[in-house]
CSV table of C-alpha atoms in Angstrom, one decimal:
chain,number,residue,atom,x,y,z
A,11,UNK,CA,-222.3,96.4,38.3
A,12,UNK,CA,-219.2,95.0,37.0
A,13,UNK,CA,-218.4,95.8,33.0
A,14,UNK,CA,-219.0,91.5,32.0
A,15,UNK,CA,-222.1,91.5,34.4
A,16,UNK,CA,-223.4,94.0,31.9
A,17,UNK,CA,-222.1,93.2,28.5
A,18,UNK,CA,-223.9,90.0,29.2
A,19,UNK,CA,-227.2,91.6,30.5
A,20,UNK,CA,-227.3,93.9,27.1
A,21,UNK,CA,-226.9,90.7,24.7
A,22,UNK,CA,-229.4,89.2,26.4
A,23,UNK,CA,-231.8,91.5,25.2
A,24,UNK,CA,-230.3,92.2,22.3
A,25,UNK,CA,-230.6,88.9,21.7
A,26,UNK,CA,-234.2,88.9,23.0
A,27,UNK,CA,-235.4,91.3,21.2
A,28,UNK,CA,-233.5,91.6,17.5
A,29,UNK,CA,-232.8,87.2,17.2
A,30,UNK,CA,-235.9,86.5,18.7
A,31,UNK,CA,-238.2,88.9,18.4
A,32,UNK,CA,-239.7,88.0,22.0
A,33,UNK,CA,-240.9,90.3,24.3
A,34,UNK,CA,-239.8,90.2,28.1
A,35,UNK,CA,-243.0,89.1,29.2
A,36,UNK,CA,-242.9,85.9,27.3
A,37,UNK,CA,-239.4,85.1,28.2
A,38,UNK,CA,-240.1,85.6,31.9
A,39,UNK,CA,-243.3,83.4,31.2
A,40,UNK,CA,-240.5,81.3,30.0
A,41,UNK,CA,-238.0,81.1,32.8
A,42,UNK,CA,-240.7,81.5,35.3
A,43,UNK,CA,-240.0,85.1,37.3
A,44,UNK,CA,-242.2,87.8,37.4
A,45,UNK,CA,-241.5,91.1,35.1
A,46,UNK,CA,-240.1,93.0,38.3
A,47,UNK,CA,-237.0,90.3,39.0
A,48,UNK,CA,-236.1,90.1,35.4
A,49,UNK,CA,-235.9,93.9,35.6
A,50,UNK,CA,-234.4,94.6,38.6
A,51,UNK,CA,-231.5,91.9,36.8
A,52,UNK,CA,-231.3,93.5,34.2
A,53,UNK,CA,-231.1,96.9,35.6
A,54,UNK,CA,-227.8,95.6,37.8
A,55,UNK,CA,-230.3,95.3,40.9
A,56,UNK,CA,-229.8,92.0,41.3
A,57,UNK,CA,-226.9,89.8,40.4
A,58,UNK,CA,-228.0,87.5,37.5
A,59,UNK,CA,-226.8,83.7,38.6
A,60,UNK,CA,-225.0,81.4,36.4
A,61,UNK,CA,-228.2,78.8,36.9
A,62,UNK,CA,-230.4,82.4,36.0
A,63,UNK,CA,-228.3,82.4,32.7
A,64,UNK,CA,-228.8,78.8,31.8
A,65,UNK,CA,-232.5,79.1,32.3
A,66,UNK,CA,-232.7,82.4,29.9
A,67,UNK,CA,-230.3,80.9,27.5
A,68,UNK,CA,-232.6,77.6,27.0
A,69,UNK,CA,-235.3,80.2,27.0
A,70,UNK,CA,-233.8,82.1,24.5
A,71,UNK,CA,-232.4,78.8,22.9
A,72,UNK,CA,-229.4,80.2,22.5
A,73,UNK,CA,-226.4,78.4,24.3
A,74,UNK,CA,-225.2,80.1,27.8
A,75,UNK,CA,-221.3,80.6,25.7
A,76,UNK,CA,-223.0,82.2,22.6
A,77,UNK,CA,-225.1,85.1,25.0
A,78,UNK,CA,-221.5,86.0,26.3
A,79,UNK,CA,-219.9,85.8,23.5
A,80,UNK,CA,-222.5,87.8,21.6
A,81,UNK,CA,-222.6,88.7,18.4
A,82,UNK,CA,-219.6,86.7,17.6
A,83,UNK,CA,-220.4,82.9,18.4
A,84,UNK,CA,-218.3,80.2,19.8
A,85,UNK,CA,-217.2,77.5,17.5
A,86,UNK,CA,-215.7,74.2,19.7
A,87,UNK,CA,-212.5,73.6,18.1
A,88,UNK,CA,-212.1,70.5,19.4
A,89,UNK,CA,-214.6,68.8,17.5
A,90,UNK,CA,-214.4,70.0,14.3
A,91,UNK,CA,-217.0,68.8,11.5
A,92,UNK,CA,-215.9,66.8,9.1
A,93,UNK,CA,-217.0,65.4,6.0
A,94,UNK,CA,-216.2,61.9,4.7
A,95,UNK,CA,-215.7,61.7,1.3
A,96,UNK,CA,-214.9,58.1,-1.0
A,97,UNK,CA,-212.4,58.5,-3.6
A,98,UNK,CA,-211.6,56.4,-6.3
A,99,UNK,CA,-208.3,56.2,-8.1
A,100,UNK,CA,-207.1,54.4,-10.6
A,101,UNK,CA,-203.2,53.4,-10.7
A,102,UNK,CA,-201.1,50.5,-12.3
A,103,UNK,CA,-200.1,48.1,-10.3
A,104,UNK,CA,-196.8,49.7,-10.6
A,105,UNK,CA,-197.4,52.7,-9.7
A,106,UNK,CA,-199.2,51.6,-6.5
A,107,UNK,CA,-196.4,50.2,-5.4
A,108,UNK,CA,-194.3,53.0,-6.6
A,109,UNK,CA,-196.5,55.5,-4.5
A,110,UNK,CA,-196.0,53.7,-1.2
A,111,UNK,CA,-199.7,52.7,-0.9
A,112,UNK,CA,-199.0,49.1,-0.9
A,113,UNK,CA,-197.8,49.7,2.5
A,114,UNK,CA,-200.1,51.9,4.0
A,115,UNK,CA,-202.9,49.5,3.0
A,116,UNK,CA,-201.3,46.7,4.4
A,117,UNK,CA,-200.3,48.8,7.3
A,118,UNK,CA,-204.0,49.3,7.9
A,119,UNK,CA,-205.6,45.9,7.0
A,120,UNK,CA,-203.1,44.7,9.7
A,121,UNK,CA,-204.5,46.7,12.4
């Protein structure tokens, strides 16, 4: 058995087991294989399919990156959270102009 073939066997029972707390007999019930098949994948015996994975990790709810990636987790940087936030500021006329932001809003109310 290859060394990524069994790092991701061993989180999925760690996970299983310590996150949780579910024994192999409900997450077969789960992904619908008898005790002997999920042994005999997690023993190496059999070679534990990417559509095998997806069914444990929705199982497990857990997503199929996180198991392999397990303990750390993945975080997508290409949708980073965000948080909107109003602020209010008070300038003299002035000074708005002063600042540039008479520009910039006209810049975007001319959009």
């Amino acid at each position: 058995m290859e060394f990524a073939q069994k790092k991701i066997l061993e989180n999925i029972e760690s996970i299983r087991e310590y996150k949780r707390k579910m024994t192999r007999k409900a997450l077969v019930e789960k992904i619908n294989i008898s005790e002997a098949t999920y042994s005999r994948i997690v023993d190496g015996k059999v070679l534990l399919t990417y559509n095998r994975l997806a069914d444990i990790a929705k199982a497990l709810d857990y997503s199929v990156i996180n198991i392999i990636t397990y303990p750390d987790e993945y975080i997508n940087q290409q949708n980073p959270t965000s948080t909107k936030v109003l602020v209010e500021l008070e300038v003299s006329n002035d000074e708005f102009i002063k600042l540039g932001l008479k520009d910039k809003v006209l810049q975007i109310l001319n959009k």
